[in-house]
mmCIF file of C-alpha atoms in Angstrom:
data_model
loop_
_atom_site.group_PDB
_atom_site.id
_atom_site.type_symbol
_atom_site.label_atom_id
_atom_site.label_comp_id
_atom_site.label_asym_id
_atom_site.label_seq_id
_atom_site.Cartn_x
_atom_site.Cartn_y
_atom_site.Cartn_z
ATOM 1 C CA MET W 1 -123.544 -103.300 99.456
ATOM 2 C CA SER W 2 -123.347 -99.612 100.380
ATOM 3 C CA ASN W 3 -125.785 -97.145 98.883
ATOM 4 C CA ILE W 4 -122.930 -95.541 96.934
ATOM 5 C CA GLY W 5 -121.888 -98.891 95.470
ATOM 6 C CA LYS W 6 -125.467 -99.830 94.612
ATOM 7 C CA ASP W 7 -126.093 -96.445 92.965
ATOM 8 C CA ARG W 8 -122.956 -96.859 90.876
ATOM 9 C CA ARG W 9 -123.964 -100.353 89.773
ATOM 10 C CA ASP W 10 -127.514 -99.237 88.958
ATOM 11 C CA ALA W 11 -126.195 -96.226 87.040
ATOM 12 C CA TRP W 12 -124.020 -98.420 84.855
ATOM 13 C CA ARG W 13 -126.930 -100.848 84.311
ATOM 14 C CA ALA W 14 -129.098 -97.988 83.120
ATOM 15 C CA ALA W 15 -126.407 -96.372 80.957
ATOM 16 C CA LEU W 16 -125.402 -99.613 79.245
ATOM 17 C CA ALA W 17 -129.022 -100.705 78.739
ATOM 18 C CA CYS W 18 -129.843 -97.376 77.090
ATOM 19 C CA MET W 19 -126.664 -97.600 75.021
ATOM 20 C CA VAL W 20 -127.789 -100.997 73.668
ATOM 21 C CA THR W 21 -131.319 -99.634 73.210
ATOM 22 C CA LEU W 22 -130.114 -96.776 71.008
ATOM 23 C CA ALA W 23 -127.793 -99.149 69.147
ATOM 24 C CA VAL W 24 -130.827 -101.285 68.241
ATOM 25 C CA ALA W 25 -133.294 -98.471 67.517
ATOM 26 C CA MET W 26 -130.911 -96.124 65.691
ATOM 27 C CA GLY W 27 -127.982 -98.219 64.469
ATOM 28 C CA LEU W 28 -130.064 -101.227 63.378
ATOM 29 C CA GLY W 29 -133.619 -99.957 63.000
ATOM 30 C CA ARG W 30 -132.836 -96.628 61.419
ATOM 31 C CA PHE W 31 -129.405 -96.717 59.769
ATOM 32 C CA ALA W 32 -129.102 -100.351 58.629
ATOM 33 C CA PHE W 33 -130.496 -99.148 55.297
ATOM 34 C CA THR W 34 -127.219 -97.346 54.527
ATOM 35 C CA PRO W 35 -125.036 -100.479 54.127
ATOM 36 C CA MET W 36 -127.988 -102.361 52.632
ATOM 37 C CA LEU W 37 -128.617 -99.814 49.868
ATOM 38 C CA PRO W 38 -125.632 -100.706 47.623
ATOM 39 C CA ILE W 39 -126.479 -104.412 47.997
ATOM 40 C CA MET W 40 -130.125 -103.825 47.021
ATOM 41 C CA LEU W 41 -128.962 -101.643 44.116
ATOM 42 C CA HIS W 42 -126.624 -104.424 42.929
ATOM 43 C CA GLU W 43 -129.454 -106.970 43.172
ATOM 44 C CA GLY W 44 -131.664 -104.726 41.044
ATOM 45 C CA LYS W 45 -134.334 -104.415 43.737
ATOM 46 C CA LEU W 46 -134.020 -100.607 43.767
ATOM 47 C CA ASP W 47 -132.598 -97.797 41.700
ATOM 48 C CA LEU W 48 -130.861 -94.829 43.298
ATOM 49 C CA GLN W 49 -133.903 -92.554 43.192
ATOM 50 C CA ALA W 50 -136.130 -95.209 44.805
ATOM 51 C CA GLY W 51 -133.479 -95.708 47.474
ATOM 52 C CA GLY W 52 -133.551 -91.975 48.196
ATOM 53 C CA VAL W 53 -137.333 -92.082 48.569
ATOM 54 C CA LEU W 54 -137.141 -94.993 51.026
ATOM 55 C CA ALA W 55 -134.527 -93.117 53.043
ATOM 56 C CA SER W 56 -136.673 -89.985 53.141
ATOM 57 C CA LEU W 57 -139.729 -92.012 54.194
ATOM 58 C CA ASN W 58 -137.707 -93.260 57.150
ATOM 59 C CA TYR W 59 -136.707 -89.709 58.054
ATOM 60 C CA LEU W 60 -140.312 -88.576 57.618
ATOM 61 C CA GLY W 61 -141.319 -91.301 60.061
ATOM 62 C CA TYR W 62 -138.676 -90.069 62.495
ATOM 63 C CA PHE W 63 -140.073 -86.550 62.178
ATOM 64 C CA ILE W 64 -143.620 -87.758 62.866
ATOM 65 C CA GLY W 65 -142.453 -89.874 65.786
ATOM 66 C CA ALA W 66 -140.493 -87.031 67.361
ATOM 67 C CA VAL W 67 -143.377 -84.568 67.058
ATOM 68 C CA SER W 68 -145.872 -87.084 68.478
ATOM 69 C CA CYS W 69 -143.808 -87.737 71.610
ATOM 70 C CA ALA W 70 -145.188 -84.637 73.325
ATOM 71 C CA SER W 71 -148.728 -86.078 73.255
ATOM 72 C CA ILE W 72 -147.867 -89.623 74.411
ATOM 73 C CA ARG W 73 -148.708 -90.290 78.065
ATOM 74 C CA LEU W 74 -147.609 -93.945 78.324
ATOM 75 C CA ARG W 75 -144.854 -95.111 80.674
ATOM 76 C CA PRO W 76 -141.325 -94.655 79.238
ATOM 77 C CA ALA W 77 -140.400 -98.286 79.969
ATOM 78 C CA PHE W 78 -143.442 -99.487 78.003
ATOM 79 C CA MET W 79 -142.618 -97.199 75.064
ATOM 80 C CA VAL W 80 -139.005 -98.362 75.004
ATOM 81 C CA ARG W 81 -139.845 -102.064 75.154
ATOM 82 C CA SER W 82 -142.655 -101.935 72.614
ATOM 83 C CA GLY W 83 -140.539 -99.763 70.308
ATOM 84 C CA LEU W 84 -137.647 -102.211 70.468
ATOM 85 C CA LEU W 85 -139.890 -105.175 69.639
ATOM 86 C CA ALA W 86 -141.414 -103.219 66.755
ATOM 87 C CA THR W 87 -137.905 -102.404 65.490
ATOM 88 C CA ALA W 88 -136.974 -106.088 65.386
ATOM 89 C CA ALA W 89 -140.230 -106.969 63.618
ATOM 90 C CA LEU W 90 -139.726 -104.240 61.012
ATOM 91 C CA LEU W 91 -136.164 -105.406 60.315
ATOM 92 C CA LEU W 92 -137.399 -108.962 59.794
ATOM 93 C CA GLY W 93 -140.149 -107.612 57.547
ATOM 94 C CA MET W 94 -137.608 -106.016 55.208
ATOM 95 C CA GLY W 95 -136.200 -109.483 54.514
ATOM 96 C CA LEU W 96 -139.431 -111.449 54.500
ATOM 97 C CA LEU W 97 -141.659 -109.050 52.528
ATOM 98 C CA HIS W 98 -141.042 -107.562 49.098
ATOM 99 C CA GLY W 99 -142.131 -104.624 46.993
ATOM 100 C CA PHE W 100 -141.400 -100.916 47.055
ATOM 101 C CA THR W 101 -144.726 -99.988 48.674
ATOM 102 C CA VAL W 102 -144.271 -102.510 51.487
ATOM 103 C CA TRP W 103 -140.678 -101.431 52.054
ATOM 104 C CA GLY W 104 -141.771 -97.795 52.141
ATOM 105 C CA ALA W 105 -144.326 -98.566 54.855
ATOM 106 C CA LEU W 106 -141.762 -100.567 56.838
ATOM 107 C CA ARG W 107 -139.078 -97.867 56.613
ATOM 108 C CA GLY W 108 -141.572 -95.146 57.538
ATOM 109 C CA ALA W 109 -142.759 -97.139 60.567
ATOM 110 C CA ALA W 110 -139.137 -97.819 61.549
ATOM 111 C CA GLY W 111 -138.548 -94.066 61.606
ATOM 112 C CA VAL W 112 -141.529 -93.497 63.896
ATOM 113 C CA VAL W 113 -140.549 -96.141 66.445
ATOM 114 C CA SER W 114 -136.858 -95.144 66.395
ATOM 115 C CA ALA W 115 -137.868 -91.614 67.399
ATOM 116 C CA TRP W 116 -140.092 -92.944 70.172
ATOM 117 C CA VAL W 117 -137.338 -95.184 71.509
ATOM 118 C CA PHE W 118 -134.708 -92.440 71.281
ATOM 119 C CA VAL W 119 -136.821 -89.900 73.164
ATOM 120 C CA PHE W 120 -138.215 -92.205 75.845
ATOM 121 C CA ALA W 121 -134.990 -94.162 76.403
ATOM 122 C CA SER W 122 -133.089 -90.873 76.724
ATOM 123 C CA GLY W 123 -135.600 -89.570 79.243
ATOM 124 C CA TRP W 124 -135.665 -92.823 81.232
ATOM 125 C CA GLY W 125 -131.876 -93.172 81.199
ATOM 126 C CA LEU W 126 -131.078 -89.594 82.188
ATOM 127 C CA ARG W 127 -133.642 -89.792 85.008
ATOM 128 C CA ARG W 128 -132.048 -92.998 86.317
ATOM 129 C CA LEU W 129 -128.603 -91.403 86.177
ATOM 130 C CA ALA W 130 -129.906 -88.428 88.152
ATOM 131 C CA GLU W 131 -131.482 -90.756 90.728
ATOM 132 C CA THR W 132 -128.216 -92.680 91.094
ATOM 133 C CA HIS W 133 -126.116 -89.490 91.232
ATOM 134 C CA SER W 134 -124.143 -90.338 88.063
ATOM 135 C CA PRO W 135 -125.123 -87.773 85.408
ATOM 136 C CA ALA W 136 -121.627 -87.934 83.886
ATOM 137 C CA LEU W 137 -122.503 -91.353 82.442
ATOM 138 C CA GLY W 138 -124.937 -89.663 80.042
ATOM 139 C CA GLY W 139 -122.276 -89.774 77.360
ATOM 140 C CA VAL W 140 -122.262 -93.577 77.536
ATOM 141 C CA ILE W 141 -125.932 -93.642 76.506
ATOM 142 C CA TYR W 142 -125.259 -91.631 73.356
ATOM 143 C CA THR W 143 -122.457 -93.885 72.163
ATOM 144 C CA GLY W 144 -125.247 -96.357 71.307
ATOM 145 C CA PRO W 145 -126.053 -95.035 67.812
ATOM 146 C CA GLY W 146 -122.372 -95.130 66.869
ATOM 147 C CA ILE W 147 -121.909 -98.682 68.106
ATOM 148 C CA GLY W 148 -125.057 -99.773 66.264
ATOM 149 C CA ILE W 149 -123.926 -98.083 63.050
ATOM 150 C CA ALA W 150 -120.502 -99.739 63.279
ATOM 151 C CA VAL W 151 -122.115 -103.154 63.802
ATOM 152 C CA THR W 152 -124.529 -102.739 60.873
ATOM 153 C CA GLY W 153 -121.702 -101.627 58.631
ATOM 154 C CA LEU W 154 -119.411 -104.531 59.518
ATOM 155 C CA LEU W 155 -122.189 -107.121 59.352
ATOM 156 C CA GLY W 156 -123.603 -105.658 56.150
ATOM 157 C CA GLY W 157 -120.482 -106.479 54.196
ATOM 158 C CA VAL W 158 -120.526 -110.073 55.485
ATOM 159 C CA THR W 159 -124.213 -110.976 55.480
ATOM 160 C CA GLY W 160 -124.748 -109.104 52.223
ATOM 161 C CA ARG W 161 -122.835 -111.866 50.446
ATOM 162 C CA TRP W 162 -125.869 -114.069 51.089
ATOM 163 C CA GLY W 163 -128.219 -111.396 49.759
ATOM 164 C CA SER W 164 -130.076 -108.474 51.227
ATOM 165 C CA ASP W 165 -132.974 -110.646 52.449
ATOM 166 C CA ALA W 166 -130.650 -112.714 54.628
ATOM 167 C CA ALA W 167 -128.944 -109.561 55.890
ATOM 168 C CA TRP W 168 -132.214 -107.915 56.954
ATOM 169 C CA ILE W 169 -133.337 -111.096 58.715
ATOM 170 C CA GLY W 170 -129.947 -111.320 60.419
ATOM 171 C CA TYR W 171 -130.316 -107.749 61.696
ATOM 172 C CA GLY W 172 -133.770 -108.588 63.048
ATOM 173 C CA LEU W 173 -132.542 -111.685 64.883
ATOM 174 C CA LEU W 174 -129.594 -109.761 66.329
ATOM 175 C CA ALA W 175 -131.998 -107.101 67.569
ATOM 176 C CA LEU W 176 -134.088 -109.744 69.351
ATOM 177 C CA VAL W 177 -131.013 -111.147 71.119
ATOM 178 C CA LEU W 178 -129.928 -107.678 72.313
ATOM 179 C CA ILE W 179 -133.467 -106.830 73.440
ATOM 180 C CA ALA W 180 -133.594 -109.993 75.553
ATOM 181 C CA LEU W 181 -130.342 -109.007 77.294
ATOM 182 C CA ILE W 182 -131.617 -105.616 78.487
ATOM 183 C CA TRP W 183 -135.358 -106.273 78.875
ATOM 184 C CA ARG W 184 -135.463 -106.452 82.682
ATOM 185 C CA VAL W 185 -133.300 -103.377 83.252
ATOM 186 C CA PHE W 186 -136.251 -101.128 82.434
ATOM 187 C CA ASP W 187 -137.960 -102.286 85.625
ATOM 188 C CA ASP W 188 -135.265 -100.421 87.612
ATOM 189 C CA GLY W 189 -136.390 -97.283 89.412
ATOM 190 C CA ALA W 190 -140.089 -97.927 88.870
ATOM 191 C CA GLN W 191 -140.960 -96.635 92.357
ATOM 192 C CA ALA W 192 -138.752 -93.582 92.019
ATOM 193 C CA ALA W 193 -140.501 -92.703 88.763
ATOM 194 C CA THR W 194 -143.747 -92.151 90.686
ATOM 195 C CA GLY W 195 -142.219 -89.330 92.648
ATOM 196 C CA ALA W 196 -139.678 -90.547 95.196
ATOM 197 C CA GLY W 197 -136.095 -89.662 94.434
ATOM 198 C CA ARG W 198 -137.024 -87.193 91.737
ATOM 199 C CA ALA W 199 -134.542 -84.353 91.319
ATOM 200 C CA PRO W 200 -135.758 -80.921 92.420
ATOM 201 C CA GLU W 201 -137.023 -78.623 89.737
ATOM 202 C CA ALA W 202 -134.550 -76.019 88.546
ATOM 203 C CA PRO W 203 -135.688 -72.403 88.323
ATOM 204 C CA GLN W 204 -136.907 -71.451 84.880
ATOM 205 C CA PRO W 205 -134.969 -68.786 82.957
ATOM 206 C CA GLU W 206 -136.816 -65.570 82.286
ATOM 207 C CA ALA W 207 -138.222 -65.603 78.722
ATOM 208 C CA THR W 208 -136.574 -62.410 77.522
ATOM 209 C CA ALA W 209 -136.639 -61.154 73.943
ATOM 210 C CA ARG W 210 -133.010 -62.243 73.621
ATOM 211 C CA HIS W 211 -133.874 -65.768 74.746
ATOM 212 C CA ARG W 212 -136.711 -65.926 72.228
ATOM 213 C CA SER W 213 -134.358 -64.780 69.480
ATOM 214 C CA ASP W 214 -131.764 -67.387 70.486
ATOM 215 C CA ALA W 215 -134.484 -70.065 70.432
ATOM 216 C CA ARG W 216 -135.443 -69.138 66.864
ATOM 217 C CA TRP W 217 -131.790 -69.321 65.799
ATOM 218 C CA LEU W 218 -131.433 -72.744 67.421
ATOM 219 C CA VAL W 219 -134.505 -74.156 65.661
ATOM 220 C CA GLY W 220 -133.546 -72.748 62.265
ATOM 221 C CA LEU W 221 -129.872 -73.673 62.323
ATOM 222 C CA TYR W 222 -130.471 -77.152 63.713
ATOM 223 C CA GLY W 223 -132.295 -77.954 60.478
ATOM 224 C CA LEU W 224 -129.099 -77.197 58.522
ATOM 225 C CA ALA W 225 -127.325 -79.915 60.527
ATOM 226 C CA GLY W 226 -130.013 -82.430 59.551
ATOM 227 C CA PHE W 227 -129.680 -81.589 55.857
ATOM 228 C CA GLY W 228 -125.879 -81.309 55.952
ATOM 229 C CA TYR W 229 -124.988 -84.738 57.286
ATOM 230 C CA ILE W 230 -127.804 -86.909 55.948
ATOM 231 C CA ILE W 231 -126.712 -87.139 52.298
ATOM 232 C CA THR W 232 -123.389 -88.687 53.283
ATOM 233 C CA ALA W 233 -125.028 -90.745 56.053
ATOM 234 C CA THR W 234 -127.513 -92.208 53.565
ATOM 235 C CA PHE W 235 -125.292 -92.787 50.534
ATOM 236 C CA LEU W 236 -121.718 -93.113 51.893
ATOM 237 C CA PRO W 237 -121.109 -96.717 50.710
ATOM 238 C CA VAL W 238 -122.588 -95.882 47.289
ATOM 239 C CA ILE W 239 -120.480 -92.708 47.003
ATOM 240 C CA ALA W 240 -117.311 -94.555 48.039
ATOM 241 C CA ARG W 241 -117.924 -97.403 45.587
ATOM 242 C CA GLN W 242 -118.360 -94.922 42.746
ATOM 243 C CA ALA W 243 -115.043 -93.259 43.630
ATOM 244 C CA LEU W 244 -113.139 -96.502 44.380
ATOM 245 C CA PRO W 245 -114.492 -99.170 41.982
ATOM 246 C CA GLY W 246 -113.305 -102.649 42.804
ATOM 247 C CA SER W 247 -111.792 -101.627 46.134
ATOM 248 C CA PRO W 248 -112.750 -103.522 49.322
ATOM 249 C CA TRP W 249 -112.449 -100.337 51.414
ATOM 250 C CA PRO W 250 -115.874 -98.731 50.762
ATOM 251 C CA ASP W 251 -117.530 -101.255 53.096
ATOM 252 C CA PHE W 252 -115.430 -99.962 56.009
ATOM 253 C CA PHE W 253 -116.106 -96.217 55.836
ATOM 254 C CA TRP W 254 -119.643 -96.531 57.268
ATOM 255 C CA PRO W 255 -118.470 -98.561 60.310
ATOM 256 C CA LEU W 256 -115.675 -95.997 60.749
ATOM 257 C CA PHE W 257 -118.289 -93.234 60.813
ATOM 258 C CA GLY W 258 -120.122 -95.156 63.548
ATOM 259 C CA LEU W 259 -117.003 -95.775 65.631
ATOM 260 C CA ALA W 260 -116.105 -92.073 65.450
ATOM 261 C CA ILE W 261 -119.432 -91.240 67.104
ATOM 262 C CA VAL W 262 -118.360 -93.038 70.302
ATOM 263 C CA PRO W 263 -115.457 -90.772 71.389
ATOM 264 C CA GLY W 264 -117.395 -87.750 70.107
ATOM 265 C CA ALA W 265 -120.323 -88.553 72.406
ATOM 266 C CA LEU W 266 -118.079 -89.155 75.417
ATOM 267 C CA ILE W 267 -116.064 -85.975 74.847
ATOM 268 C CA GLY W 268 -119.168 -83.897 74.125
ATOM 269 C CA ALA W 269 -120.862 -85.052 77.335
ATOM 270 C CA ARG W 270 -117.878 -83.815 79.335
ATOM 271 C CA ALA W 271 -117.721 -80.354 77.760
ATOM 272 C CA PRO W 272 -117.762 -77.875 80.687
ATOM 273 C CA ILE W 273 -121.144 -76.283 81.354
ATOM 274 C CA ALA W 274 -119.492 -72.863 81.239
ATOM 275 C CA TRP W 275 -118.584 -73.271 77.554
ATOM 276 C CA ASP W 276 -121.029 -71.539 75.249
ATOM 277 C CA ASN W 277 -123.197 -74.054 73.390
ATOM 278 C CA ARG W 278 -123.382 -71.874 70.281
ATOM 279 C CA LEU W 279 -119.596 -71.849 69.954
ATOM 280 C CA LEU W 280 -119.490 -75.626 70.447
ATOM 281 C CA LEU W 281 -122.178 -76.068 67.773
ATOM 282 C CA ALA W 282 -120.255 -73.802 65.391
ATOM 283 C CA ILE W 283 -117.132 -75.953 65.824
ATOM 284 C CA ALA W 284 -119.082 -79.194 65.404
ATOM 285 C CA TYR W 285 -120.795 -77.951 62.233
ATOM 286 C CA ALA W 286 -117.434 -76.877 60.789
ATOM 287 C CA LEU W 287 -115.944 -80.324 61.452
ATOM 288 C CA GLN W 288 -118.845 -82.028 59.685
ATOM 289 C CA ALA W 289 -118.619 -79.595 56.752
ATOM 290 C CA ALA W 290 -114.936 -80.465 56.353
ATOM 291 C CA GLY W 291 -115.766 -84.171 56.470
ATOM 292 C CA VAL W 292 -118.360 -83.830 53.708
ATOM 293 C CA VAL W 293 -116.054 -81.735 51.497
ATOM 294 C CA LEU W 294 -113.236 -84.262 51.769
ATOM 295 C CA SER W 295 -115.274 -86.934 49.995
ATOM 296 C CA VAL W 296 -115.479 -84.601 46.978
ATOM 297 C CA LEU W 297 -112.036 -82.975 46.989
ATOM 298 C CA TRP W 298 -110.046 -86.006 48.150
ATOM 299 C CA PRO W 299 -111.926 -89.110 46.872
ATOM 300 C CA THR W 300 -109.288 -91.601 48.005
ATOM 301 C CA ILE W 301 -109.121 -94.182 50.777
ATOM 302 C CA SER W 302 -107.443 -91.627 53.052
ATOM 303 C CA GLY W 303 -109.910 -88.897 52.128
ATOM 304 C CA PHE W 304 -112.966 -91.025 52.835
ATOM 305 C CA ALA W 305 -111.450 -92.313 56.088
ATOM 306 C CA VAL W 306 -110.662 -88.840 57.442
ATOM 307 C CA GLY W 307 -113.996 -87.525 56.158
ATOM 308 C CA SER W 308 -115.889 -90.325 57.931
ATOM 309 C CA LEU W 309 -114.108 -89.504 61.191
ATOM 310 C CA LEU W 310 -114.838 -85.778 60.897
ATOM 311 C CA LEU W 311 -118.490 -86.413 60.068
ATOM 312 C CA GLY W 312 -118.995 -89.001 62.803
ATOM 313 C CA MET W 313 -117.301 -87.463 65.835
ATOM 314 C CA PRO W 314 -119.655 -84.461 66.171
ATOM 315 C CA PHE W 315 -122.795 -86.466 65.251
ATOM 316 C CA THR W 316 -124.350 -87.022 68.680
ATOM 317 C CA ALA W 317 -122.312 -84.216 70.230
ATOM 318 C CA ILE W 318 -124.386 -81.807 68.120
ATOM 319 C CA THR W 319 -127.552 -83.245 69.657
ATOM 320 C CA LEU W 320 -126.103 -82.948 73.163
ATOM 321 C CA PHE W 321 -125.094 -79.312 72.646
ATOM 322 C CA ALA W 322 -128.472 -78.438 71.110
ATOM 323 C CA VAL W 323 -130.335 -79.993 74.046
ATOM 324 C CA ARG W 324 -128.050 -78.170 76.464
ATOM 325 C CA GLU W 325 -128.746 -74.892 74.682
ATOM 326 C CA ALA W 326 -132.488 -75.542 74.860
ATOM 327 C CA ARG W 327 -132.191 -76.122 78.604
ATOM 328 C CA ARG W 328 -130.246 -72.883 78.968
ATOM 329 C CA LEU W 329 -133.099 -71.044 77.289
ATOM 330 C CA ARG W 330 -136.072 -72.897 78.812
ATOM 331 C CA GLY W 331 -134.779 -74.797 81.843
ATOM 332 C CA ASN W 332 -136.973 -77.767 82.799
ATOM 333 C CA ALA W 333 -139.603 -76.489 80.357
ATOM 334 C CA ALA W 334 -137.280 -77.150 77.403
ATOM 335 C CA ALA W 335 -139.261 -80.086 75.975
ATOM 336 C CA GLY W 336 -141.242 -77.907 73.586
ATOM 337 C CA LEU W 337 -138.163 -76.156 72.233
ATOM 338 C CA ILE W 338 -136.357 -79.487 71.867
ATOM 339 C CA GLY W 339 -139.384 -80.770 69.957
ATOM 340 C CA TYR W 340 -139.348 -77.815 67.554
ATOM 341 C CA ALA W 341 -135.589 -78.179 67.030
ATOM 342 C CA THR W 342 -135.949 -81.927 66.418
ATOM 343 C CA ALA W 343 -138.711 -81.232 63.899
ATOM 344 C CA SER W 344 -136.441 -78.766 62.072
ATOM 345 C CA TYR W 345 -133.649 -81.358 62.043
ATOM 346 C CA GLY W 346 -136.136 -83.899 60.705
ATOM 347 C CA VAL W 347 -137.175 -81.646 57.834
ATOM 348 C CA GLY W 348 -133.516 -81.291 56.850
ATOM 349 C CA GLN W 349 -133.108 -85.074 56.888
ATOM 350 C CA ILE W 350 -136.194 -85.581 54.724
ATOM 351 C CA LEU W 351 -135.073 -83.052 52.114
ATOM 352 C CA GLY W 352 -131.480 -84.339 51.836
ATOM 353 C CA PRO W 353 -132.046 -87.669 50.028
ATOM 354 C CA LEU W 354 -134.930 -86.251 47.959
ATOM 355 C CA PHE W 355 -132.562 -83.554 46.691
ATOM 356 C CA ALA W 356 -129.451 -85.725 46.271
ATOM 357 C CA ALA W 357 -130.676 -88.983 44.745
ATOM 358 C CA PRO W 358 -132.404 -87.640 41.579
ATOM 359 C CA LEU W 359 -129.525 -85.243 40.903
ATOM 360 C CA ALA W 360 -126.918 -87.980 41.380
ATOM 361 C CA GLN W 361 -128.877 -90.367 39.148
ATOM 362 C CA ARG W 362 -129.038 -87.777 36.348
ATOM 363 C CA THR W 363 -125.410 -86.662 36.572
ATOM 364 C CA GLY W 364 -123.791 -89.897 37.728
ATOM 365 C CA SER W 365 -122.107 -88.109 40.628
ATOM 366 C CA PHE W 366 -122.850 -86.982 44.188
ATOM 367 C CA ALA W 367 -120.377 -84.086 43.945
ATOM 368 C CA VAL W 368 -122.939 -81.275 43.670
ATOM 369 C CA PRO W 369 -125.298 -82.565 46.410
ATOM 370 C CA LEU W 370 -122.341 -83.070 48.747
ATOM 371 C CA LEU W 371 -120.996 -79.579 48.115
ATOM 372 C CA VAL W 372 -124.454 -78.117 48.789
ATOM 373 C CA ALA W 373 -124.625 -80.130 52.027
ATOM 374 C CA ALA W 374 -121.185 -78.906 53.080
ATOM 375 C CA ALA W 375 -122.218 -75.324 52.292
ATOM 376 C CA ALA W 376 -125.303 -75.742 54.514
ATOM 377 C CA LEU W 377 -123.140 -76.927 57.413
ATOM 378 C CA ALA W 378 -120.603 -74.148 56.841
ATOM 379 C CA LEU W 379 -123.415 -71.567 56.799
ATOM 380 C CA GLY W 380 -124.773 -72.969 60.061
ATOM 381 C CA SER W 381 -121.309 -72.783 61.610
ATOM 382 C CA LEU W 382 -120.817 -69.167 60.548
ATOM 383 C CA LEU W 383 -124.258 -68.123 61.780
ATOM 384 C CA PHE W 384 -123.810 -69.818 65.169
ATOM 385 C CA LEU W 385 -120.431 -68.122 65.408
ATOM 386 C CA GLY W 386 -122.056 -64.789 64.600
ATOM 387 C CA VAL W 387 -124.737 -65.244 67.263
ATOM 388 C CA TRP W 388 -122.068 -66.185 69.809
ATOM 389 C CA ARG W 389 -119.931 -63.148 68.959
ATOM 390 C CA LYS W 390 -122.943 -60.857 69.176
ATOM 391 C CA ALA W 391 -123.707 -62.184 72.659
ATOM 392 C CA ARG W 392 -120.099 -61.635 73.724
ATOM 393 C CA ARG W 393 -120.154 -58.073 72.478
ATOM 394 C CA ARG W 394 -123.205 -57.457 74.624
ATOM 395 C CA GLY W 395 -121.273 -58.770 77.582
ATOM 396 C CA ALA W 396 -123.843 -61.530 78.140
ATOM 397 C CA VAL W 397 -122.824 -64.369 80.435
ATOM 398 C CA PHE W 398 -125.002 -67.472 80.314
ATOM 399 C CA SER W 399 -125.001 -70.762 82.108
ATOM 400 C CA ALA W 400 -126.640 -73.961 80.943
#
């Protein structure tokens, strides 16, 4: 086999393995709670406010995991494998163990390991794609969360008929099967990781006052994205069932959200480098704001379907554009800025369910929390647009 053919095969192995990895860690380990919540509510195991607390504990764990990544010095392959095994164990624990305190610990730990897997699998996968001269396959990696979300949503409606315990155990067993399929792939490129084949370092951008200002805007506005999407992402099946009582359709809006992530990730990864990241973020925020608003203003099957598509398509694209913007500002030293932005996003995710669940439980409706979330996304869109226009007026020309 020629070197070109081998590189292409190895690139696809890495991309698909990381796609499955993110599907397990994010779609199963992190977001399986969304389709499980209405089932656990129906069984009387939780009320809405307790469900919001469990969701926020998971997002708090994700925040802690993301922040801690900068201090971890273990091999990426080890972190990915151990994180995947922990994810499967935590999913099984949700079905085998009972009690709010235990579930809170399990969901918090699931958030930590999902952040570890996301960060280290992303780093490992993008390095392998660089080594195999196939960086364009990066979009394939980030379809993983969408595929995982779609699978959890579709399986949740089926396995939930046997009870939430059986569903959680089923998710855990599925995770173990997927982990076994990709386990050996993370041995690829072990020699290159020690130094050979490493891409040359890019020159670092000069840290001007304008760059520092842009970095502060990125960190602050990225938090609005975390708050803006997470209320719908946590409670979508519950919201849809309230609006469409007795309808079978609410179980399909969450999988539709996940499927919409796939084309969004692929399209976002192919956005030309010359396009300004702030303008792309403004557009993505506006699309998500429209998706959130639709569930309030058009609470029908069509409204929820279109809203799920608009919310899902920019989901990982927003992350891609934010990382690209951080690299524009910091070059290969962007890890710190990405960490701060991820922490801001995490704070938004933590606050969303804590704000929405008590208010919805008191009023019997998610309308006000959803409108506040949409307003946060719209504000972020307008502010990114303003920063972009200000840069254009100055005649600034940037490259990623």
